[in-house]
Short mmCIF file of C-alpha atoms in Angstrom, two decimals:
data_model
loop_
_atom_site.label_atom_id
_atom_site.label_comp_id
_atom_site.label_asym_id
_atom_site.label_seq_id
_atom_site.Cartn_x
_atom_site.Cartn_y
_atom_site.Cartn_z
CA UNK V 1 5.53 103.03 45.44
CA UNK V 2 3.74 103.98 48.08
CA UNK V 3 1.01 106.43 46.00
CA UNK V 4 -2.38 105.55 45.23
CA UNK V 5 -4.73 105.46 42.62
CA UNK V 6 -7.97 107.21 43.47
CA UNK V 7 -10.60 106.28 41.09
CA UNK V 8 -14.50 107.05 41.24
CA UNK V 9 -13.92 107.58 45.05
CA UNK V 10 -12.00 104.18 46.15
CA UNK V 11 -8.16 104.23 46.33
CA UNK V 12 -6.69 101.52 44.72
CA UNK V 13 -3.69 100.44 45.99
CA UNK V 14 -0.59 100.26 44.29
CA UNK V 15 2.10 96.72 44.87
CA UNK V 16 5.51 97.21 45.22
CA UNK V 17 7.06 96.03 41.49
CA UNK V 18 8.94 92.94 41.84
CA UNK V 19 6.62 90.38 42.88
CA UNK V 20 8.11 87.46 42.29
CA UNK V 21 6.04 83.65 41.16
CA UNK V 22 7.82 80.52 40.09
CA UNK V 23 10.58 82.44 39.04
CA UNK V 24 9.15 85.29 37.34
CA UNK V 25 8.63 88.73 37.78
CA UNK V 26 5.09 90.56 37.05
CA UNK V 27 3.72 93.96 37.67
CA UNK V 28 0.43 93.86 39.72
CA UNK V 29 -0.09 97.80 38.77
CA UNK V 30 -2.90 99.23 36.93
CA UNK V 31 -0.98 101.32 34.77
CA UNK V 32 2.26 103.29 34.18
CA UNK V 33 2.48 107.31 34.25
CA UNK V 34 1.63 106.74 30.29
CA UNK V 35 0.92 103.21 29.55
CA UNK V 36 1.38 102.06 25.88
CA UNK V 37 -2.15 101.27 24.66
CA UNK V 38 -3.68 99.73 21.85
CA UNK V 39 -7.92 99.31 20.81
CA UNK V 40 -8.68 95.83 22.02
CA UNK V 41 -12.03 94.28 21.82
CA UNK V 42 -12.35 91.52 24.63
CA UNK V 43 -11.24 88.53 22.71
CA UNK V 44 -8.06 89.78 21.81
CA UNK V 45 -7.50 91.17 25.52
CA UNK V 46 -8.43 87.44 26.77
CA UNK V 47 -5.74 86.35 24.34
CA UNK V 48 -3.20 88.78 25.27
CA UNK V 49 -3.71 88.27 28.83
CA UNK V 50 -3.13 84.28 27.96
CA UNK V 51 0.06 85.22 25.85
CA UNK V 52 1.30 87.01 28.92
CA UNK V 53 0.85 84.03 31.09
CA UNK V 54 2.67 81.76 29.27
CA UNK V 55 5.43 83.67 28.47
CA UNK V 56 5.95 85.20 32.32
CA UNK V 57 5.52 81.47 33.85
CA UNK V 58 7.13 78.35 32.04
CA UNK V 59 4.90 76.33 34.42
CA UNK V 60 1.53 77.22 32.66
CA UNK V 61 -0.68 75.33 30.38
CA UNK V 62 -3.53 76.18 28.16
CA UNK V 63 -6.10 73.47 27.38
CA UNK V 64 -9.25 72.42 26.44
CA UNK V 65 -11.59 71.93 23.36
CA UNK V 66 -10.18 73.47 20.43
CA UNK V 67 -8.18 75.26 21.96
CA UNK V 68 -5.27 74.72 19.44
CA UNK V 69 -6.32 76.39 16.91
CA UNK V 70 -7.79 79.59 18.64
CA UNK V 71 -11.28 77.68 19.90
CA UNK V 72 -14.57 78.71 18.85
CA UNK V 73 -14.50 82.40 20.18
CA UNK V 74 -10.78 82.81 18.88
CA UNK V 75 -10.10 83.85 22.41
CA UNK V 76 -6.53 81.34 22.21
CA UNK V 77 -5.60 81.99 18.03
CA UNK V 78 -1.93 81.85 17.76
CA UNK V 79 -1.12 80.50 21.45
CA UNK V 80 -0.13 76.66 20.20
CA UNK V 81 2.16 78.56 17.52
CA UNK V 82 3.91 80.63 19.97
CA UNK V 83 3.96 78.08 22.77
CA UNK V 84 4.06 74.63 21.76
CA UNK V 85 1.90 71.87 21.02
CA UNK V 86 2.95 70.55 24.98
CA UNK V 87 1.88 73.67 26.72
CA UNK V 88 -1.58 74.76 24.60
CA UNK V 89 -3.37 71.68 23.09
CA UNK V 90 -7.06 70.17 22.41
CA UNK V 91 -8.62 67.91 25.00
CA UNK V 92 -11.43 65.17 24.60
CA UNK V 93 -14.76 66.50 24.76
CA UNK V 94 -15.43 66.02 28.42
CA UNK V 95 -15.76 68.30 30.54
CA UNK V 96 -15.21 66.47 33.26
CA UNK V 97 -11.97 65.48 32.51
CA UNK V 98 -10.65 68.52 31.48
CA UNK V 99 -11.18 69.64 34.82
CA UNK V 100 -9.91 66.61 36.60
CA UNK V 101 -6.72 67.04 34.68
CA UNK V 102 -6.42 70.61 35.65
CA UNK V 103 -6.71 69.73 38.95
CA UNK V 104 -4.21 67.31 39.17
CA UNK V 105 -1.67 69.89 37.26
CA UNK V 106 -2.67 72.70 39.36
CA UNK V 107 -1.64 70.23 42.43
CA UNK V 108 1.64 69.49 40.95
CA UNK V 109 2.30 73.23 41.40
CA UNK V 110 1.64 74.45 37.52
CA UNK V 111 -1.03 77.32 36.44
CA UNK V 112 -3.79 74.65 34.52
CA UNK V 113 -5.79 77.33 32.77
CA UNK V 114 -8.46 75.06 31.35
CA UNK V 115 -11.41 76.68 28.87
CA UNK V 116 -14.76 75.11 28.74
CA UNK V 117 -16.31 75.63 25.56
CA UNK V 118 -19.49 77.02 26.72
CA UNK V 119 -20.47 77.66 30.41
CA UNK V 120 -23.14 75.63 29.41
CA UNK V 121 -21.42 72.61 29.13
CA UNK V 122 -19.67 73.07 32.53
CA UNK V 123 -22.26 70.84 34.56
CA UNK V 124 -20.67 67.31 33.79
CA UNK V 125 -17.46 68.92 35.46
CA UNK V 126 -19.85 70.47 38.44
CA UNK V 127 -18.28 67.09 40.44
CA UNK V 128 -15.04 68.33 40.20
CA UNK V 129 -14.88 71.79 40.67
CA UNK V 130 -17.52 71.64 44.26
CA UNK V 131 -16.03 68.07 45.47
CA UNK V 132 -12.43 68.41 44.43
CA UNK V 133 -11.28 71.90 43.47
CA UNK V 134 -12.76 73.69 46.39
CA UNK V 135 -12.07 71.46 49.15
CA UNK V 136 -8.51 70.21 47.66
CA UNK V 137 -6.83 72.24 50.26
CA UNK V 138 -9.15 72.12 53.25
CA UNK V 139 -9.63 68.41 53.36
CA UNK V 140 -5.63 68.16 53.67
CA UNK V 141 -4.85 70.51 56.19
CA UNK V 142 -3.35 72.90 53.63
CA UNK V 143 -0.71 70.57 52.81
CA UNK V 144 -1.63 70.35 49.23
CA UNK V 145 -3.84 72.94 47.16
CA UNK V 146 -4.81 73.52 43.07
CA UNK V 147 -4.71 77.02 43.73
CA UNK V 148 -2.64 77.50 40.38
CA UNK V 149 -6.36 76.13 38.81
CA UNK V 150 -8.68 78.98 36.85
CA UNK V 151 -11.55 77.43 34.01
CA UNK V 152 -12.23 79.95 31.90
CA UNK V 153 -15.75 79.81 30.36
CA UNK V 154 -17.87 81.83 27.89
CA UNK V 155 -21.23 82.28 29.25
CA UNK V 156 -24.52 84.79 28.96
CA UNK V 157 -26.68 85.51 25.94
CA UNK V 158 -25.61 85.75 21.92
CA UNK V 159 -28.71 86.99 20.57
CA UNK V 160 -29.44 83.05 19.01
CA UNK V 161 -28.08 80.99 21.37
CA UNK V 162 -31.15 79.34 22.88
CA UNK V 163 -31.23 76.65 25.40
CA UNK V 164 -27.87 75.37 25.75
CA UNK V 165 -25.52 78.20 24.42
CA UNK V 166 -26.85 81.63 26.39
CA UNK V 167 -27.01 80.41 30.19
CA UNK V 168 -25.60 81.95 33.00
CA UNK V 169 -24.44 79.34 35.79
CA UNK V 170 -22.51 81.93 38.43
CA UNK V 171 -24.71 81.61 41.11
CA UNK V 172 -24.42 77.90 41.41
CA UNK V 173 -20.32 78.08 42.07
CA UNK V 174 -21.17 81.07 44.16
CA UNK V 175 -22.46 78.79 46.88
CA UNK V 176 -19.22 76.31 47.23
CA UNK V 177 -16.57 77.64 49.33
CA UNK V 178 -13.29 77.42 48.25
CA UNK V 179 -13.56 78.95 44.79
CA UNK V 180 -13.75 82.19 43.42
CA UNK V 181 -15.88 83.34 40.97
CA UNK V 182 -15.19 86.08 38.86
CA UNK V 183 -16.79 88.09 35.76
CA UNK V 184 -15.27 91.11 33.64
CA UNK V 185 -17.25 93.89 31.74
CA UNK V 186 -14.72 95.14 29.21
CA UNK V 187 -11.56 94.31 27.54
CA UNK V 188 -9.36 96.52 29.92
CA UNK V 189 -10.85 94.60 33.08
CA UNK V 190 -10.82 91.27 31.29
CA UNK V 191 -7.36 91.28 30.99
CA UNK V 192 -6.02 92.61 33.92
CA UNK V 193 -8.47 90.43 35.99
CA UNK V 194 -7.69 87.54 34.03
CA UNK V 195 -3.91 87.44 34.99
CA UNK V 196 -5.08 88.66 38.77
CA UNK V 197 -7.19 84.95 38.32
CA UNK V 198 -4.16 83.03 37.04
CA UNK V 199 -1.93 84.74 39.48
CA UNK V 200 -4.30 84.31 42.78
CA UNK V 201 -3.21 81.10 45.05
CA UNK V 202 -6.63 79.74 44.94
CA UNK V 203 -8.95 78.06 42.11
CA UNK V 204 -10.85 80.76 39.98
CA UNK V 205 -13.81 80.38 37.81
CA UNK V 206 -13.46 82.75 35.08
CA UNK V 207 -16.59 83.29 33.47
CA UNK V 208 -16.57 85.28 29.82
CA UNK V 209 -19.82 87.29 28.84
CA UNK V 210 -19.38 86.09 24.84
CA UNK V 211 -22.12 88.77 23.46
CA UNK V 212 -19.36 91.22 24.26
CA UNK V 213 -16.21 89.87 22.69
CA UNK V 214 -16.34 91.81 19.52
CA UNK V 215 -18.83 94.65 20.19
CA UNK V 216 -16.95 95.44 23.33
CA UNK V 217 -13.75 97.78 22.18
CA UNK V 218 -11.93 100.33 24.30
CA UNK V 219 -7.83 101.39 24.88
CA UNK V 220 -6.30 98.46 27.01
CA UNK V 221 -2.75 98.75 28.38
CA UNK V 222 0.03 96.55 26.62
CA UNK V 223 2.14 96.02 29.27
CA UNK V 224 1.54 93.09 32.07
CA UNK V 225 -0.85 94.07 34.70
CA UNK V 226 -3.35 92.80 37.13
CA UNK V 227 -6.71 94.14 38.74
CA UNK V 228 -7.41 93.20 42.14
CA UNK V 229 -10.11 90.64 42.88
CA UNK V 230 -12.56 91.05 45.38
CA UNK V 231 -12.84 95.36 44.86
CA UNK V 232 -16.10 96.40 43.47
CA UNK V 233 -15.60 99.55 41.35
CA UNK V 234 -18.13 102.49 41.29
CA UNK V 235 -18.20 103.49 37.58
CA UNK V 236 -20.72 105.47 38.03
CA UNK V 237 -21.61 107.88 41.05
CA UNK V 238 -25.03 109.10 42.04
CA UNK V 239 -27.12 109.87 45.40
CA UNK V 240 -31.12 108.21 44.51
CA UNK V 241 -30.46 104.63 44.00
CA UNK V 242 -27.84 102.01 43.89
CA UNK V 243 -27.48 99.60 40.90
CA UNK V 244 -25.17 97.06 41.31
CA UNK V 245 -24.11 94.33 38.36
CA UNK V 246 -21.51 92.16 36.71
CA UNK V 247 -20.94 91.64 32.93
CA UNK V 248 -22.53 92.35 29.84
CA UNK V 249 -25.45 93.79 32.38
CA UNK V 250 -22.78 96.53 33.10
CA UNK V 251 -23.79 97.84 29.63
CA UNK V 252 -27.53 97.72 30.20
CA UNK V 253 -27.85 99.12 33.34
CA UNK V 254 -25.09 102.24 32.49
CA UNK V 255 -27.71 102.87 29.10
CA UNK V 256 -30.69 103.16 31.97
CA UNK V 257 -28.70 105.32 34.42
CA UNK V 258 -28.24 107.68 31.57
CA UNK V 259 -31.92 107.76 30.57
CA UNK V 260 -32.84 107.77 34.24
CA UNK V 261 -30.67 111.01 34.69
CA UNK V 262 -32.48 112.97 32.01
CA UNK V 263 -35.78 112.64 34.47
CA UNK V 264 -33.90 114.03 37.09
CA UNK V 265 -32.70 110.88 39.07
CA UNK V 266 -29.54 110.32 39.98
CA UNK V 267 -28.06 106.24 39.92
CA UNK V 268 -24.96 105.25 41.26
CA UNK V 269 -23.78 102.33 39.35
CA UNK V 270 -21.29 99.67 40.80
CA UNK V 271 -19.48 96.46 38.85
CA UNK V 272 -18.90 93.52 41.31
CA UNK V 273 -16.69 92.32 39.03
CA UNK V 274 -15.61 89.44 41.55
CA UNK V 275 -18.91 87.66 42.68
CA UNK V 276 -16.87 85.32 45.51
CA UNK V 277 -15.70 86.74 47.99
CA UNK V 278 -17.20 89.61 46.71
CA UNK V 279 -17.20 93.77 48.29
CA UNK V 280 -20.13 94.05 50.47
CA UNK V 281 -18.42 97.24 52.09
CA UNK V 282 -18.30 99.34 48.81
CA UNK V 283 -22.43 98.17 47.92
CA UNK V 284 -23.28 98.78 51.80
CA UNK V 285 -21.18 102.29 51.52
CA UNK V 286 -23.26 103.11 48.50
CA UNK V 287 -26.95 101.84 49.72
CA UNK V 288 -26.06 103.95 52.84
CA UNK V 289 -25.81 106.95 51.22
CA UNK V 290 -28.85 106.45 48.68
CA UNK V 291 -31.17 104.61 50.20
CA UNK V 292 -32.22 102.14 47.20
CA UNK V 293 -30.37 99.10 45.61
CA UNK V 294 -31.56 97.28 42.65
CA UNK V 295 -29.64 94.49 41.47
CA UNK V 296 -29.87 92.97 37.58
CA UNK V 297 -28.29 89.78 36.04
CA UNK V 298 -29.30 87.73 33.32
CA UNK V 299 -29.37 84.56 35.48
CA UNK V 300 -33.11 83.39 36.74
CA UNK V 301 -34.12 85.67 39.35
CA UNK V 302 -35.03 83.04 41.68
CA UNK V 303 -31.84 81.86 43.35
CA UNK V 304 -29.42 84.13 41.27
CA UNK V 305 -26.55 85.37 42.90
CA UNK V 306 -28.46 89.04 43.42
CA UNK V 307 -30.73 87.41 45.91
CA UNK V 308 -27.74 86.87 48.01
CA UNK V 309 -27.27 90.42 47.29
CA UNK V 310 -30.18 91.66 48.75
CA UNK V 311 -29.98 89.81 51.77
CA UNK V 312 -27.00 90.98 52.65
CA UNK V 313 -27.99 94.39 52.27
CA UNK V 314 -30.94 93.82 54.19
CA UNK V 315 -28.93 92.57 57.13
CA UNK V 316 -26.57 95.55 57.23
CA UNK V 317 -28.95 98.45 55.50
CA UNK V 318 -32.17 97.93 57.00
CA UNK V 319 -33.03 100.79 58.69
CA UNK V 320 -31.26 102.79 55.99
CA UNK V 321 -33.63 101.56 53.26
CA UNK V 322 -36.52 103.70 51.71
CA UNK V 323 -37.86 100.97 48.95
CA UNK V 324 -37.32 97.46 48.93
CA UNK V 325 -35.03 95.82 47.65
CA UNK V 326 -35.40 95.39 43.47
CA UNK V 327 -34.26 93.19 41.55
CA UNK V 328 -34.20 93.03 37.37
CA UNK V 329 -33.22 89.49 36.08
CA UNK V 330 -33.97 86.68 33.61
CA UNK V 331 -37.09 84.71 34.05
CA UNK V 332 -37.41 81.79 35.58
CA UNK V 333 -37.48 79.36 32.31
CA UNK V 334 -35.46 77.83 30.75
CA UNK V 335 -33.26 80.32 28.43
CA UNK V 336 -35.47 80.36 25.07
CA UNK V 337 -34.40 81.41 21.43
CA UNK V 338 -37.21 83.55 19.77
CA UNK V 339 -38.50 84.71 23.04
CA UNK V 340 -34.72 86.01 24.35
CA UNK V 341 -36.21 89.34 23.85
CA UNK V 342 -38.87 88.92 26.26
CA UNK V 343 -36.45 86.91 28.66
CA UNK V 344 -33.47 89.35 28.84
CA UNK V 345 -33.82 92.34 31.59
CA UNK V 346 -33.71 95.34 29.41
CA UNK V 347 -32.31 98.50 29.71
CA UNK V 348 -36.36 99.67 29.99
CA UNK V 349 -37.26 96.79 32.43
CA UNK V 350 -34.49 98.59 34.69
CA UNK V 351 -35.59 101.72 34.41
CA UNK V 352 -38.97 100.89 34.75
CA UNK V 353 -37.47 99.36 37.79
CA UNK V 354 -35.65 102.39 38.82
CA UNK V 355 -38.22 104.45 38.55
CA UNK V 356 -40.83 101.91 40.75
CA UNK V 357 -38.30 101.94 43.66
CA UNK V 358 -37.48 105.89 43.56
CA UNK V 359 -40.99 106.28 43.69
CA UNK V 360 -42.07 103.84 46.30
#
């Protein structure tokens, strides 16, 4: 196996079959010669990347608030039916424990895969993630982890969720070491990325982008398969400017590089995909051969995870730059509900952006 994938100019590289975890065997390749596929929107590839789980590792668990009977998204319908009452089941509504139980079954050496209903409602279990979770290994010398630990979490706007059901929390477990942090843009990546999260031997926030669980449909692979975290993907190539973003934004930013084209500018578009550790080499490799970078998320701009972005760039790109550095985000308010319009960063708020930086 020792072939690669080449894919929008990065070789991805193919894992011997076979690798074995608790017992189990899974396939950590993309895809076969001719993969069977079926049209999945997002939900259904988060619950097919769950069924997987289970079913390829007797040693993991699926739990949280209402989760039993397929949770508010649907994201775990049929799991406790298939599974058992023992291995997917409802928790208390508290965040914090939820997470302080995963933790604890993640150190006995089982795969907690906890869902918090809304990323949202993650803060009252912000003590155990940063204080716990991250440092679980450090603090003991490596001689006991919760690597098997990923929270899944639905986060980012709805179209009505106001306040305390549209936010967009990345950045703040982007600045704890020990954790990764990663966000999918489609059904295809959330699967594979998903078991990749489940799979990887340290504790993974998951984070969902809900508006896209039904609108977001495309052909994703049957079999079981895993995306590598920590590989930025170029989806789109271009030589002007740069856009790099994670998400839902994906969707936004791909409509403006299309309208952007038709004035003669040419964007080359890049999906993080994981935010922690994230690929500075594939961004720098792009903003070195166009010159530009803007960076959009719906997060508040000030502080957001593109700011870190930005800097980094900075440090390695300077003398390569020909604008400054943009960046298209949400404001800095609290998220509101008949004003989300105004809030979001719109596919014409980046090009406007575009457009401002090609022209500087």
């Amino acid at each position: 196996m020792g072939t690669g994938l080449t894919r929008f100019g990065r070789r991805m590289r193919w894992v011997p079959s076979g690798l074995t975890r608790l017992g189990k065997q899974f396939s950590t390749s993309v895809c076969d010669n001719n993969p069977p596929a079926k049209s999945f929107n997002l939900y259904t590839a988060i619950n097919q990347a769950l069924h997987i789980a289970l079913e390829t590792d007797p040693r993991a668990y699926v739990f949280g608030e209402d989760v039993g009977f397929g949770g508010v998204f649907r994201c775990t319908t049929g799991l406790a039916d298939r599974f058992g009452k023992t291995r997917v089941f409802n928790t208390p509504l508290c965040e914090q424990g939820i997470v302080g139980f995963a933790i604890g079954l993640a150190a006995m050496g089982n795969r907690a895969i906890a869902e918090i209903q809304f990323a949202d409602y993650i803060f009252p279990a912000f003590d155990q993630l940063v204080n716990e979770a991250a440092k679980f290994r450090y603090r003991s010398g490596n001689q006991f982890n919760c690597g098997g630990l990923t929270v899944r979490a639905p986060y980012g706007a709805v179209g009505h969720g106001a306040l305390y059901h549209s936010q967009s929390p990345e950045a703040f477990f982007c600045h704890v070491p020990g954790l990764k942090v990663v966000i999918p843009r489609s059904p295809r990546e959330a699967k594979g990325l998903l078991l990749s999260s489940i799979r990887d031997p340290n504790p993974v926030v998951f984070f969902e982008p809900k508006w896209l669980y039904r609108l977001s449909v495309e052909e994703v692979p049957e079999h079981d398969y895993m995306l590598p975290l920590s590989e930025a993907q170029v989806i789109r190539e271009g030589s002007d400017i740069t856009l790099v973003g994670w998400g839902a934004q994906l969707s936004i930013m791909e409509q403006a590089c299309i309208d952007a084209e038709k004035e003669g500018i040419s964007c080359e578009l890049i999906d993080l995909k994981t935010l922690i550790p994230w690929d500075k080499e594939t961004v720098e490799a792009s903003v070195r051969k166009t010159g530009r970078l803007l960076i959009s998320h719906e997060a508040p701009v000030t502080g957001g995870f593109g700011a870190e972005i930005a800097a980094s760039i900075v440090e390695r790109c300077f003398l390569r730059l020909e604008a400054p550095v943009a960046r298209v985000c949400g404001l800095d308010t609290p998220f509101p509900l008949v004003f989300e319009p105004l809030y979001m960063p719109t596919k014409n708020k980046v090009l406007d952006s575009i457009k401002s930086t090609v022209n500087y």
